[in-house]
CSV table of C-alpha atoms and ligand atoms in Angstrom, one decimal:
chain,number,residue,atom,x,y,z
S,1,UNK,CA,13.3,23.7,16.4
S,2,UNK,CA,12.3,22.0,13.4
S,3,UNK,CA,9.2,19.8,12.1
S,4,UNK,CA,8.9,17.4,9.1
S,5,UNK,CA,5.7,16.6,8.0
S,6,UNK,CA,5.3,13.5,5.5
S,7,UNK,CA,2.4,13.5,3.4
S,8,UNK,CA,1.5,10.5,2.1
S,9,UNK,CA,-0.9,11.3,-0.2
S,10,UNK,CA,0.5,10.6,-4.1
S,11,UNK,CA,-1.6,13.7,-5.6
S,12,UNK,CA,-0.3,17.4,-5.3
S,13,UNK,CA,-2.1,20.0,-3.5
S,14,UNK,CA,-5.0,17.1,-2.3
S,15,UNK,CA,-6.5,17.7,1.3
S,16,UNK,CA,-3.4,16.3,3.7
S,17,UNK,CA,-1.6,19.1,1.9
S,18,UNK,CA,-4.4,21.6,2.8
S,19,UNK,CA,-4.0,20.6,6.5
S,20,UNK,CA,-0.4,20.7,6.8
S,21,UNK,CA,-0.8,24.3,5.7
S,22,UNK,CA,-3.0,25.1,8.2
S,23,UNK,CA,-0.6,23.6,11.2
S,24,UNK,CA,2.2,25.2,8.9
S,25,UNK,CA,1.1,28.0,9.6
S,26,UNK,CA,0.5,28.1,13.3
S,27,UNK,CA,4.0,26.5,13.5
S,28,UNK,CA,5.7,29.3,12.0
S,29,UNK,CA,3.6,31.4,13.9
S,30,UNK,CA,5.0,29.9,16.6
S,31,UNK,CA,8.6,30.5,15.3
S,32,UNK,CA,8.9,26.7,14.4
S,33,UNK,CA,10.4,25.5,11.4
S,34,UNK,CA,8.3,23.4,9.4
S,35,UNK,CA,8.9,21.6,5.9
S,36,UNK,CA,6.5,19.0,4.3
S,37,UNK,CA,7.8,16.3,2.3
S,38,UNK,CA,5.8,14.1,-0.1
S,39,UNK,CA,7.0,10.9,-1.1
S,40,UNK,CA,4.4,10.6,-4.1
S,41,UNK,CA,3.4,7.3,-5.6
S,42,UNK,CA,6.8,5.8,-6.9
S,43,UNK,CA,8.6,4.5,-3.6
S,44,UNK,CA,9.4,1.0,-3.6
S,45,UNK,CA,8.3,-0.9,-0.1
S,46,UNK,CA,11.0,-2.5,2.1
S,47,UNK,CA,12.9,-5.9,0.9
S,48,UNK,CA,13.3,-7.4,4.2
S,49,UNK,CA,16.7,-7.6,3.6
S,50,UNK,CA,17.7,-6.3,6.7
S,51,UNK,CA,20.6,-4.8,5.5
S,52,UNK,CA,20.0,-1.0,7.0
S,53,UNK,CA,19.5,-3.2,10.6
S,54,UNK,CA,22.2,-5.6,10.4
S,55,UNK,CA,25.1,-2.5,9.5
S,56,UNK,CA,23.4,0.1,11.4
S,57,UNK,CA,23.8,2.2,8.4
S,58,UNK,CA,20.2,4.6,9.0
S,59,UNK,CA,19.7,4.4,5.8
S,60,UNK,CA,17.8,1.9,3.2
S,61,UNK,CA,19.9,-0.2,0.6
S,62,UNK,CA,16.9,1.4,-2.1
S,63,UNK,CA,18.6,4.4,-3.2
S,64,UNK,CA,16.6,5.6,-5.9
S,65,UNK,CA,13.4,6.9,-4.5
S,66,UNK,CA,14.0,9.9,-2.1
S,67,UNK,CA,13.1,7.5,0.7
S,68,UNK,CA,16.8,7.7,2.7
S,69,UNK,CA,16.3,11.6,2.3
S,70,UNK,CA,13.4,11.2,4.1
S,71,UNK,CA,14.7,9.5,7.1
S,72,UNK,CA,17.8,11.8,7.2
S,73,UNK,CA,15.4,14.6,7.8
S,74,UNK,CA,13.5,12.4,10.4
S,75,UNK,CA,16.6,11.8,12.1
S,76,UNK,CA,17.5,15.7,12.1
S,77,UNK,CA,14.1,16.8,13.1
S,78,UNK,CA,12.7,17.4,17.0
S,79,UNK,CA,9.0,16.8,15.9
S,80,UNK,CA,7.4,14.4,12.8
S,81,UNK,CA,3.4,14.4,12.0
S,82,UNK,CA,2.7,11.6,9.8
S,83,UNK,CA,-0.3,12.4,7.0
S,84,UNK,CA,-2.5,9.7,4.8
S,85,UNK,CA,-5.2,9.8,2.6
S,86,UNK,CA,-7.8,7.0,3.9
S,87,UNK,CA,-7.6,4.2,1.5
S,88,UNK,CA,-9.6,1.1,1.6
S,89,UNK,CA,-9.7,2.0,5.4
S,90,UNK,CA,-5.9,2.2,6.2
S,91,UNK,CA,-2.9,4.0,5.1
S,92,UNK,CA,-1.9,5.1,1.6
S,93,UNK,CA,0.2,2.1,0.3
S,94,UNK,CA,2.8,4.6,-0.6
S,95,UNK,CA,2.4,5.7,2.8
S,96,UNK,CA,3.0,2.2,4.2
S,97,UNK,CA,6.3,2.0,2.0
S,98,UNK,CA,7.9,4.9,3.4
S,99,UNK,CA,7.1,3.7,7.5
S,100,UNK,CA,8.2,0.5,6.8
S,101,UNK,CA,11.5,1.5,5.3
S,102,UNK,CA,11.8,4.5,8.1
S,103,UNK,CA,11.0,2.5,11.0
S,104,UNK,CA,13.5,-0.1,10.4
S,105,UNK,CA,16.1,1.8,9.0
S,106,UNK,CA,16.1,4.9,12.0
S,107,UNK,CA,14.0,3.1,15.0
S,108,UNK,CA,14.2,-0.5,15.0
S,109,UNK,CA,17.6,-0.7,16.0
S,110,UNK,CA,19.6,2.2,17.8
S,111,UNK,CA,16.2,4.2,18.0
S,112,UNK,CA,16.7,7.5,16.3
S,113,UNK,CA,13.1,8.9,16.9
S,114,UNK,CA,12.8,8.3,20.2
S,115,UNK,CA,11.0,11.1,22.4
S,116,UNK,CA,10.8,12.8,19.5
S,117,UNK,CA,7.5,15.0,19.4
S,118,UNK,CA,4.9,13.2,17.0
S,119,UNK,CA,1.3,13.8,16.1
S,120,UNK,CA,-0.9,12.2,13.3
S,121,UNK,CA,-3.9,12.9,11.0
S,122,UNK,CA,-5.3,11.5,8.2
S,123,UNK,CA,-7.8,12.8,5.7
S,124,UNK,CA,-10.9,10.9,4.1
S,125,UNK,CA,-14.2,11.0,2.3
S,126,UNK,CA,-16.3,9.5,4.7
S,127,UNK,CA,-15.1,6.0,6.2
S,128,UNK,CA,-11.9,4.3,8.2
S,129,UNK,CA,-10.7,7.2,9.7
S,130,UNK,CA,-10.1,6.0,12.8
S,131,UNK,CA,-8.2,3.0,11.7
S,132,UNK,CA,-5.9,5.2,10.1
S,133,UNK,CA,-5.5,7.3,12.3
S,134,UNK,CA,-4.8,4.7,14.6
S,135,UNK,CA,-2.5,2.8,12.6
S,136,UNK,CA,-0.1,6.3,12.2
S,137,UNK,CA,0.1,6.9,15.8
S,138,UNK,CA,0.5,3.4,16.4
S,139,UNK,CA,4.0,3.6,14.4
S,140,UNK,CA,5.3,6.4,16.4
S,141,UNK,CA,3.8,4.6,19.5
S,142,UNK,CA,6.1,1.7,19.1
S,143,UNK,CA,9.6,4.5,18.4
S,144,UNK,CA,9.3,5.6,22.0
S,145,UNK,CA,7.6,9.5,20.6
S,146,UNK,CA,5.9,11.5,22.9
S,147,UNK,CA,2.5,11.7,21.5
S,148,UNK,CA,0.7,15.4,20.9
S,149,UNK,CA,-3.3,15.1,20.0
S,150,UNK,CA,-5.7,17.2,19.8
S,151,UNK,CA,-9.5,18.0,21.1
S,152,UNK,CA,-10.5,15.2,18.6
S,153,UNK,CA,-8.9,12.5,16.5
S,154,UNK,CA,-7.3,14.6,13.7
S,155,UNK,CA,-9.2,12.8,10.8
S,156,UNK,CA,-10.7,15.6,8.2
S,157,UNK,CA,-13.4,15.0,6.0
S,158,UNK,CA,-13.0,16.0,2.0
S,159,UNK,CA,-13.0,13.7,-1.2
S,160,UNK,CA,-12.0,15.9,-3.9
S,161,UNK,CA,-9.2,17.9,-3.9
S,162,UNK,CA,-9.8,21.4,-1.4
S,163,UNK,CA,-13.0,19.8,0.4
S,164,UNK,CA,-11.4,19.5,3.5
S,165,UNK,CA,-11.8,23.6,3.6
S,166,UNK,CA,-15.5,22.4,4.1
S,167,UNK,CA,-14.8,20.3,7.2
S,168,UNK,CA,-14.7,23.4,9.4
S,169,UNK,CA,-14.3,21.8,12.7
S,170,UNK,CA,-11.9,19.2,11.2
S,171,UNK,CA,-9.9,21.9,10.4
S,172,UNK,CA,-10.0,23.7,13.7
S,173,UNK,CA,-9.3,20.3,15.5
S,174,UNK,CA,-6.0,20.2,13.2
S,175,UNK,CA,-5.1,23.8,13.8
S,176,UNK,CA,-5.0,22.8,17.4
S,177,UNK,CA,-3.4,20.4,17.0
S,178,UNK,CA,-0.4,22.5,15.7
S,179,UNK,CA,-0.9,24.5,18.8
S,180,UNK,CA,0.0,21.6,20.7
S,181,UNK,CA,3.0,20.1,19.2
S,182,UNK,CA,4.4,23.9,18.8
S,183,UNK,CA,3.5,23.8,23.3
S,184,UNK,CA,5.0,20.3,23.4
S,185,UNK,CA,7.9,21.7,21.6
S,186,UNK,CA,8.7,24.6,23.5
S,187,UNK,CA,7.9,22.5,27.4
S,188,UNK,CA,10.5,20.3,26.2
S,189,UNK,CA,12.9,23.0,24.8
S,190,UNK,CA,12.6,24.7,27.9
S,191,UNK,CA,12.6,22.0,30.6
S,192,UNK,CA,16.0,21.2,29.2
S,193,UNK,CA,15.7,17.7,30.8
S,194,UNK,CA,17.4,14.9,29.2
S,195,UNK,CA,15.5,12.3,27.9
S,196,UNK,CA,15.5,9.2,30.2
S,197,UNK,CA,17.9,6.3,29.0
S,198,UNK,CA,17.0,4.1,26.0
S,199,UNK,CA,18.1,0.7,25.2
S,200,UNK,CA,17.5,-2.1,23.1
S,201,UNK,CA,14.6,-4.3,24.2
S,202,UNK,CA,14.9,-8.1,25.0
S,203,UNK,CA,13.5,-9.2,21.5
S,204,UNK,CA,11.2,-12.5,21.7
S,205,UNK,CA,9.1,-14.0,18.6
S,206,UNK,CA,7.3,-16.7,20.1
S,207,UNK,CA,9.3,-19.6,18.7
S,208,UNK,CA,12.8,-19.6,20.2
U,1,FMN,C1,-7.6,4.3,-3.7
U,1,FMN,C2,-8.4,5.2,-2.9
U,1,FMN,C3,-9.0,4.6,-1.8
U,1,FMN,C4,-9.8,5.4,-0.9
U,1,FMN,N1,-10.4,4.8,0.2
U,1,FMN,C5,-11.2,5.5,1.0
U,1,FMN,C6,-11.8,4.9,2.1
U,1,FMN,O1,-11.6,3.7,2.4
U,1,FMN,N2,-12.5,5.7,2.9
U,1,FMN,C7,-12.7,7.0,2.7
U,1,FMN,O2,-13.4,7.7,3.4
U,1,FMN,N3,-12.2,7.6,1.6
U,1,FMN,C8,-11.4,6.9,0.8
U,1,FMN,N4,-10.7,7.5,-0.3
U,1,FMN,C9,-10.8,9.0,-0.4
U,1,FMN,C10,-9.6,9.7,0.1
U,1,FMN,O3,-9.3,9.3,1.4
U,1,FMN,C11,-9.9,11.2,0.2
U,1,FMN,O4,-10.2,11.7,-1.0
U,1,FMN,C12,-8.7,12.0,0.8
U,1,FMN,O5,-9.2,13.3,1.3
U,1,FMN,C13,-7.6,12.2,-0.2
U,1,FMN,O6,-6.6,13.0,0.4
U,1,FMN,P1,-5.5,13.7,-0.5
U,1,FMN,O7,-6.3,14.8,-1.3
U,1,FMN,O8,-4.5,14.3,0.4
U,1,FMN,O9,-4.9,12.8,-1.5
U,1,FMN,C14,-10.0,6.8,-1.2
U,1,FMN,C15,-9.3,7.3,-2.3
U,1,FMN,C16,-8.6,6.5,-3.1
U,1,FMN,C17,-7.9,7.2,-4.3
């Protein structure tokens, strides 16, 4: 069993990297694979060009960023936590890149993340942690994921790089929540139940 984590923060070693260590940790504790990957600053957003949709291809046309490498590990793993630094009350832009292009490229059209394990967190310096906490598990929402949380909403407080090591119960509320996914993993592992059928939805915009 295997889980990518995405950090979206662009700076090395900041505090989303200091939590994924900590559910790292408990994961391979738990004999669970686990690999982080870190887009950093330079990924371009999505064109709208529809072209991963319209060929089914899994991939984005953008080649040159480390973004389709991304999704292919997506794709390949059983569980995904998504990770942002708060800024200006949302999601890293970088962050918001990266979804975009993963979304439509892997679930929009033959879902490849569906009842895949997911959890999210997000770290800040004081405010809009909900919101983007929110707004992460609201992309896995909408894939079909089966959601793992924890004993609060995993948003852990630190400006500087390392403060989150201050946030003591932030940081227990994350290593539970590693607890959980690695529990999640292993019911669903060991059920051995198929997941229920899938199909495409009846898509309406409101105009025709
Ligand atoms: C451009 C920018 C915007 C930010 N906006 C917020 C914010 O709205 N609320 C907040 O509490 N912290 C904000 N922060 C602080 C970061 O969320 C905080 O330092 C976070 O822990 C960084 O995570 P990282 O070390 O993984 O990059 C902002 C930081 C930057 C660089």
């Amino acid at each position: 069993m295997k889980v990518v984590a995405i950090n979206g923060s662009p700076r090395k070693d900041g505090n989303n990297a200091k939590c994924l260590e900590v559910i790292g940790k408990v994961l391979e504790k738990e004999g669970i694979d686990f690999e982080v990957v870190q887009p950093g600053a330079r990924v371009h957003p999505c064109l709208a060009c529809y072209h991963c949709l319209d060929n089914g291809t899994l991939r984005c046309i953008q080649n040159d960023d480390g973004v389709n490498e991304i999704i292919a590990k997506c794709i390949e793993a059983d569980g995904i936590i998504l990770a942002s630094p708060v800024y200006h009350g949302g999601i890293a832009g970088n962050m918001k890149c990266v979804l975009d292009r993963l979304i439509l490229a892997a679930g929009c059209g033959d879902n490849q993340l569906h009842h895949k394990v997911g959890a999210a967190m997000c770290t800040l310096r004081r405010s809009g942690g909900m919101e983007t906490y929110q707004q992460l598990l609201g992309t896995m929402n909408a894939m079909e994921m089966v959601l793992v949380t924890s004993d609060y909403w995993n948003a852990v407080h630190g400006a500087d790089a390392g403060e989150v090591e201050q946030d003591i119960e932030g940081l227990e509320v994350i290593e539970k929540l590693g607890r959980n996914i690695a529990w999640m993993l292993k019911v669903i592992d060991k059920a051995g139940i198929a997941p229920p059928e899938t199909h495409h939805r009846t898509m309406t915009n409101f105009i025709r």
